[in-house]
Coordinates of C-alpha atoms in Angstrom, one line a residue:
Chain A
M2 CA -32.8 56.4 25.2
M3 CA -33.6 54.5 22.0
L4 CA -34.0 51.4 24.1
R5 CA -36.5 53.1 26.3
A6 CA -38.4 54.4 23.3
A7 CA -38.4 51.0 21.8
G8 CA -39.6 49.6 25.1
K9 CA -42.3 52.1 25.4
R10 CA -43.4 51.6 21.8
L11 CA -43.6 47.9 22.6
L12 CA -45.8 48.5 25.6
G13 CA -47.7 51.2 23.8
A14 CA -48.3 49.0 20.9
A15 CA -49.4 46.3 23.2
A16 CA -51.7 48.5 25.2
G17 CA -53.2 50.3 22.3
R18 CA -53.8 47.2 20.1
Q19 CA -57.5 46.8 19.4
A20 CA -59.4 43.5 19.8
S21 CA -59.0 41.0 17.0
P22 CA -61.8 40.8 14.5
A23 CA -63.3 37.9 16.4
G24 CA -63.8 40.2 19.4
A25 CA -61.3 38.4 21.7
A26 CA -59.6 40.0 24.6
R27 CA -56.9 42.6 24.1
R28 CA -53.4 41.1 23.5
G29 CA -50.1 42.4 24.8
Y30 CA -46.8 41.2 26.0
H31 CA -46.8 39.6 29.4
E32 CA -44.9 41.6 31.9
R33 CA -42.3 38.9 32.3
V34 CA -41.6 39.1 28.6
V35 CA -41.2 42.9 28.8
D36 CA -39.0 42.4 31.8
H37 CA -36.6 40.1 30.0
Y38 CA -36.7 42.4 27.0
N39 CA -35.7 45.5 29.1
N40 CA -33.4 43.6 31.4
P41 CA -32.1 40.6 29.6
R42 CA -30.2 38.3 31.8
N43 CA -26.8 36.7 30.9
V44 CA -26.4 38.5 27.6
G45 CA -23.0 37.9 26.1
A46 CA -20.6 35.2 24.9
F47 CA -18.0 32.8 26.0
D48 CA -15.0 31.8 24.0
K49 CA -16.4 29.0 21.9
D50 CA -13.0 27.3 21.7
D51 CA -12.8 27.0 25.5
P52 CA -13.1 23.3 26.3
D53 CA -15.5 24.0 29.1
V54 CA -17.9 25.8 26.9
G55 CA -20.8 24.3 24.9
T56 CA -22.4 26.4 22.2
G57 CA -25.8 25.9 20.8
L58 CA -26.8 27.9 17.7
V59 CA -30.3 27.4 16.4
G60 CA -32.8 29.0 14.1
A61 CA -32.5 30.7 10.8
P62 CA -32.2 34.4 9.9
A63 CA -34.7 34.0 7.1
C64 CA -37.3 33.1 9.7
G65 CA -36.3 36.1 11.8
D66 CA -35.1 34.0 14.7
V67 CA -31.6 33.0 15.7
M68 CA -30.5 32.0 19.2
K69 CA -27.0 31.4 20.4
L70 CA -26.9 29.9 23.9
Q71 CA -23.6 29.0 25.6
I72 CA -23.0 27.0 28.8
R73 CA -19.9 26.8 30.9
V74 CA -19.6 23.4 32.5
D75 CA -17.5 22.4 35.5
E76 CA -15.7 19.4 34.2
G77 CA -15.5 17.6 37.5
S78 CA -19.1 17.8 38.6
G79 CA -20.8 18.1 35.1
R80 CA -22.7 21.1 36.5
I81 CA -23.4 24.2 34.4
V82 CA -21.8 27.0 36.2
D83 CA -22.6 29.9 33.9
A84 CA -24.5 30.7 30.7
R85 CA -24.8 33.3 28.1
F86 CA -27.1 34.1 25.2
K87 CA -27.4 36.3 22.1
T88 CA -30.7 36.3 20.3
F89 CA -31.9 37.9 17.1
G90 CA -35.6 37.9 17.0
C91 CA -38.9 39.0 18.6
G92 CA -39.5 39.9 22.2
S93 CA -40.8 36.4 23.0
A94 CA -37.7 34.8 21.5
I95 CA -35.4 37.1 23.5
A96 CA -37.3 36.4 26.7
S97 CA -37.4 32.6 26.0
S98 CA -33.6 32.4 25.6
S99 CA -33.0 34.7 28.5
V100 CA -35.2 32.5 30.7
A101 CA -33.3 29.5 29.4
T102 CA -29.9 30.9 30.5
E103 CA -31.4 31.5 34.0
W104 CA -32.8 28.0 34.3
V105 CA -29.7 26.1 33.2
K106 CA -27.3 27.7 35.7
G107 CA -26.4 25.5 38.6
K108 CA -28.0 22.4 37.1
Q109 CA -26.5 19.2 35.8
M110 CA -26.5 18.7 32.0
E111 CA -28.9 15.7 32.3
E112 CA -31.3 18.0 34.1
V113 CA -31.3 20.8 31.6
V114 CA -32.1 18.6 28.6
A115 CA -35.3 17.9 30.4
I116 CA -36.4 21.5 30.3
K117 CA -39.4 21.6 28.1
N118 CA -40.6 24.4 25.9
T119 CA -44.0 24.2 27.6
E120 CA -42.5 25.3 30.9
I121 CA -40.8 28.3 29.3
A122 CA -44.0 29.2 27.5
K123 CA -46.1 28.9 30.7
H124 CA -43.6 31.0 32.7
L125 CA -43.8 33.8 30.1
S126 CA -47.5 33.3 29.3
L127 CA -46.6 33.1 25.6
P128 CA -49.6 33.4 23.3
P129 CA -50.2 30.5 20.9
V130 CA -48.4 32.1 18.0
K131 CA -45.2 32.5 20.1
L132 CA -44.9 28.9 21.3
H133 CA -42.4 28.4 18.5
C134 CA -40.0 30.7 20.3
S135 CA -40.0 28.6 23.4
M136 CA -39.4 25.5 21.3
L137 CA -36.4 27.2 19.8
A138 CA -35.0 27.9 23.3
E139 CA -35.4 24.3 24.3
D140 CA -33.5 23.3 21.2
A141 CA -30.8 25.8 22.0
I142 CA -30.2 24.3 25.4
K143 CA -30.0 20.8 23.9
A144 CA -27.7 22.0 21.2
A145 CA -25.4 23.6 23.7
V146 CA -25.2 20.4 25.8
E147 CA -24.6 18.3 22.7
D148 CA -21.8 20.6 21.6
Y149 CA -20.1 20.4 24.9
E150 CA -20.3 16.6 25.0
A151 CA -19.1 16.3 21.4
K152 CA -16.1 18.6 22.2
K153 CA -15.3 16.6 25.3
A154 CA -15.4 13.3 23.4
K155 CA -13.2 14.7 20.7
L156 CA -10.7 15.9 23.3
E157 CA -10.7 12.7 25.1
K158 CA -10.1 10.8 21.9
A159 CA -7.2 13.0 21.1
D160 CA -5.7 12.3 24.5
E161 CA -6.0 8.6 23.9
D162 CA -4.4 8.7 20.5
G163 CA -1.4 10.4 22.0
T164 CA 0.4 13.5 21.0
P165 CA 0.2 14.5 17.3
A166 CA 2.9 13.4 15.0
G167 CA 5.9 15.6 15.0
A168 CA 5.4 16.8 18.6
I169 CA 8.1 16.1 21.1
R170 CA 7.2 13.9 24.0
T171 CA 8.9 15.1 27.1
T172 CA 7.8 12.2 29.4
Chain B
M22 CA -26.1 52.4 28.5
A23 CA -24.8 54.0 25.3
S24 CA -23.6 50.7 24.0
R25 CA -27.0 49.1 24.7
K26 CA -28.7 52.0 23.0
L27 CA -26.6 51.4 19.9
L28 CA -27.3 47.7 19.8
L29 CA -30.9 47.5 20.8
G30 CA -32.0 50.8 19.3
L31 CA -33.8 50.8 16.1
T32 CA -31.5 53.4 14.6
A33 CA -28.8 50.8 14.7
G34 CA -31.0 48.6 12.6
R35 CA -29.6 49.9 9.4
R36 CA -26.0 49.3 10.5
L37 CA -26.9 45.9 11.9
R38 CA -28.6 45.0 8.7
S39 CA -25.5 45.9 6.6
R40 CA -23.3 44.0 9.0
T41 CA -25.4 40.9 9.1
R42 CA -25.6 40.9 5.3
Q43 CA -22.0 40.0 5.4
L44 CA -22.6 37.1 7.7
F45 CA -25.7 35.5 6.2
S46 CA -26.5 34.8 2.6
A47 CA -27.9 37.9 1.0
A48 CA -31.0 36.1 -0.3
N49 CA -32.1 34.8 3.1
L50 CA -31.4 38.1 4.8
L51 CA -33.4 40.0 2.2
E52 CA -36.4 38.1 3.2
A53 CA -35.8 38.8 6.8
T54 CA -34.9 42.4 6.8
T55 CA -37.0 44.0 4.0
S56 CA -40.0 43.4 6.1
P57 CA -40.5 46.7 8.1
S58 CA -42.2 44.9 10.9
L59 CA -39.3 42.6 11.7
P60 CA -38.2 43.6 15.2
A61 CA -34.5 43.1 14.8
A62 CA -34.0 43.2 18.6
A63 CA -30.4 42.0 19.0
A64 CA -29.8 41.5 22.7
T65 CA -26.1 41.9 23.4
A66 CA -23.9 43.9 25.6
Q67 CA -20.5 45.5 25.0
P68 CA -19.1 46.7 28.3
S69 CA -16.0 48.1 26.8
G70 CA -18.1 50.0 24.2
G71 CA -16.0 48.4 21.5
S72 CA -17.0 48.5 17.8
P73 CA -20.4 50.2 17.5
A74 CA -23.3 48.2 16.2
A75 CA -21.2 45.2 17.1
L76 CA -21.8 42.1 15.1
L77 CA -24.3 39.8 16.7
F78 CA -22.1 36.9 15.9
S79 CA -18.6 37.0 14.8
P80 CA -18.0 35.0 11.6
R81 CA -16.3 32.5 13.8
T82 CA -19.3 31.6 15.9
I83 CA -21.7 31.6 13.0
S84 CA -19.7 29.0 11.2
S85 CA -19.5 26.7 14.2
T86 CA -21.8 23.9 15.4
R87 CA -24.7 22.4 13.6
Q88 CA -23.6 22.9 10.0
A89 CA -24.4 19.3 9.2
A90 CA -27.7 17.4 9.2
Q91 CA -30.1 20.1 8.2
S92 CA -33.6 18.7 7.7
A93 CA -35.3 21.7 6.1
G94 CA -34.7 23.9 9.1
D95 CA -36.4 21.6 11.7
A96 CA -33.2 20.3 13.3
P97 CA -31.4 22.7 15.6
G98 CA -28.8 24.9 14.0
P99 CA -28.9 27.8 11.6
S100 CA -30.4 26.8 8.3
T101 CA -27.7 26.3 5.8
V102 CA -29.9 24.5 3.4
D103 CA -31.1 26.6 0.5
H104 CA -34.8 25.8 0.5
K105 CA -35.2 27.4 -2.8
L106 CA -33.5 24.3 -4.2
I107 CA -35.8 22.0 -2.3
M108 CA -39.0 23.5 -3.5
P109 CA -39.8 26.5 -5.5
E110 CA -41.7 29.1 -3.6
D111 CA -44.7 29.2 -5.9
E112 CA -45.1 25.5 -5.6
F113 CA -44.9 25.7 -1.8
H114 CA -47.6 28.4 -1.7
K115 CA -49.8 26.3 -3.9
L116 CA -49.5 23.2 -1.7
A117 CA -49.7 25.1 1.5
D118 CA -52.6 27.3 0.5
E119 CA -54.4 24.3 -0.7
I120 CA -54.2 22.4 2.6
I121 CA -54.9 25.5 4.7
H122 CA -58.0 26.5 2.7
D123 CA -59.2 22.9 2.7
L124 CA -58.9 22.8 6.5
L125 CA -60.5 26.2 6.8
G126 CA -63.6 25.0 4.9
K127 CA -63.9 21.7 6.8
L128 CA -63.4 23.3 10.2
E129 CA -66.1 25.9 9.4
E130 CA -68.5 23.2 8.6
Y131 CA -67.6 21.4 11.7
G132 CA -68.1 24.5 13.8
D133 CA -71.5 25.0 12.3
S134 CA -72.5 21.4 13.0
I135 CA -71.4 21.1 16.6
Q136 CA -72.6 24.4 17.9
M137 CA -69.9 24.8 20.4
D138 CA -69.7 27.8 22.7
G139 CA -66.7 30.0 21.9
F140 CA -65.9 28.2 18.7
D141 CA -64.5 30.7 16.3
I142 CA -62.5 30.3 13.1
D143 CA -60.6 33.2 11.5
Y144 CA -58.4 33.4 8.4
G145 CA -56.5 36.7 8.0
N146 CA -53.1 37.6 6.6
Q147 CA -52.7 33.9 5.6
V148 CA -52.9 32.9 9.3
L149 CA -55.7 30.5 10.3
T150 CA -56.8 30.9 13.9
L151 CA -59.2 28.4 15.5
R152 CA -60.5 29.3 18.9
L153 CA -62.2 26.6 20.9
G154 CA -63.5 28.8 23.8
D155 CA -61.7 27.9 27.0
L156 CA -60.2 24.8 25.5
G157 CA -57.5 26.8 23.7
T158 CA -56.5 28.2 20.4
Y159 CA -54.9 26.7 17.3
V160 CA -52.8 28.8 15.0
L161 CA -51.7 27.5 11.6
N162 CA -49.5 29.5 9.3
K163 CA -47.0 29.2 6.5
Q164 CA -43.3 29.6 7.2
T165 CA -42.2 30.3 3.7
P166 CA -38.4 30.5 4.1
N167 CA -38.4 27.0 5.5
R168 CA -41.1 25.7 3.2
Q169 CA -43.0 24.6 6.3
I170 CA -46.4 24.9 7.8
W171 CA -46.2 25.9 11.4
L172 CA -48.9 24.8 13.9
S173 CA -49.4 26.0 17.5
S174 CA -51.7 23.6 19.4
P175 CA -53.1 23.9 22.9
V176 CA -52.6 20.1 23.2
S177 CA -49.3 19.4 21.5
G178 CA -47.7 22.8 21.5
P179 CA -45.6 24.0 18.5
S180 CA -44.9 21.8 15.5
R181 CA -43.5 22.3 12.0
F182 CA -44.6 20.3 9.1
D183 CA -42.7 19.6 5.9
W184 CA -44.2 18.5 2.7
D185 CA -43.5 14.8 2.0
A186 CA -43.5 14.3 -1.7
A187 CA -43.5 10.6 -1.4
T188 CA -46.8 10.4 0.4
N189 CA -48.2 13.8 -0.5
V190 CA -48.8 14.8 3.1
W191 CA -47.4 17.3 5.6
I192 CA -45.2 15.6 8.2
Y193 CA -43.6 16.8 11.4
R194 CA -40.3 15.1 11.1
R195 CA -39.5 14.9 14.8
T196 CA -42.5 12.8 15.6
G197 CA -43.7 11.5 12.2
A198 CA -47.0 13.1 12.9
N199 CA -49.3 13.9 9.9
L200 CA -50.8 17.4 10.1
V201 CA -54.4 16.4 9.1
Q202 CA -54.5 13.4 11.3
L203 CA -53.1 15.2 14.2
L204 CA -55.7 17.9 13.9
E205 CA -58.5 15.4 13.5
K206 CA -57.4 13.5 16.6
E207 CA -56.9 16.5 18.8
I208 CA -59.9 18.6 17.8
G209 CA -62.1 15.6 17.9
E210 CA -61.1 14.8 21.4
L211 CA -61.2 18.4 22.6
C212 CA -64.6 19.1 21.3
G213 CA -66.0 15.6 22.0
T214 CA -67.2 15.1 18.5
P215 CA -65.2 13.4 15.7
V216 CA -64.1 15.6 12.8
E217 CA -63.3 14.6 9.3
L218 CA -60.6 16.8 7.8
S219 CA -59.0 14.6 5.1

């Protein structure tokens, strides 16, 4: 119920907001942003220690924006099979990261690092002051991919170096 | 839906704030949460209805990736750099206000001189908004916690400028762009008349 009230307040605030001093058109959240706010996709988390998971954590609480975006990658194909996000921030930030999780699913990692903040901003019709949210979402995607690759490299190196000292080799 | 209500609802705000205080440095959080207008919309779901007002991020995840290489909050990753050590707040305000007011004055003059349709410049709540009719809108504001000036441009999108003490200018670290030069170039091209902002 509180969610509905908050949602209504959001819409209400948007609808009731008066024109800016310069007399420009009425501002409000685009319906896609409201949709993602009310029905966020892929909310949640994976186990960050899972070798198939890449975690991107961007932003700063002091700025009022933190996004955590996680991807699950199929090792064989390099395809992102699933994604989750958790975001602390404004409606536009939540919507941007929600869209990001939708767009990375089913894609190759090389493809998703090409996702630009401008595409996210256009999809959500973000106003100028909220373009920064879409940039953060782009950063989150890149950070998740980087994390996965770094983890993978580390694991591969550990394999090459052999089993740790003290462990018993059975083969 | 009860769990969602707890987490997204504003009544949970208080509990969320006290929880997040444990996760983040108190000083940073104070800046973020004492503002009543901060919409602490934490999108998360707890199907099992576990601990109420669940932590956004367990301490484990918050301490993970991206701890290293913080360039004043511009690089991805939660900001672990204490910007108060980089530049005192009053100095930041002085430098940032100076450049913003300077730009405001020069852009107003420019607007008067070019007589462009839909040209409007507005400065309110320390946010500078420059409307160029159908060509788009620029927004320039201070981002005090990061000691940055944030710009939203219809041409180049969002960018964040840090003060470079060596050269006394505001620079976007990712591209090396200089704030004043970027605005001169873009606005000059958009409006068709060169503008002098330095």
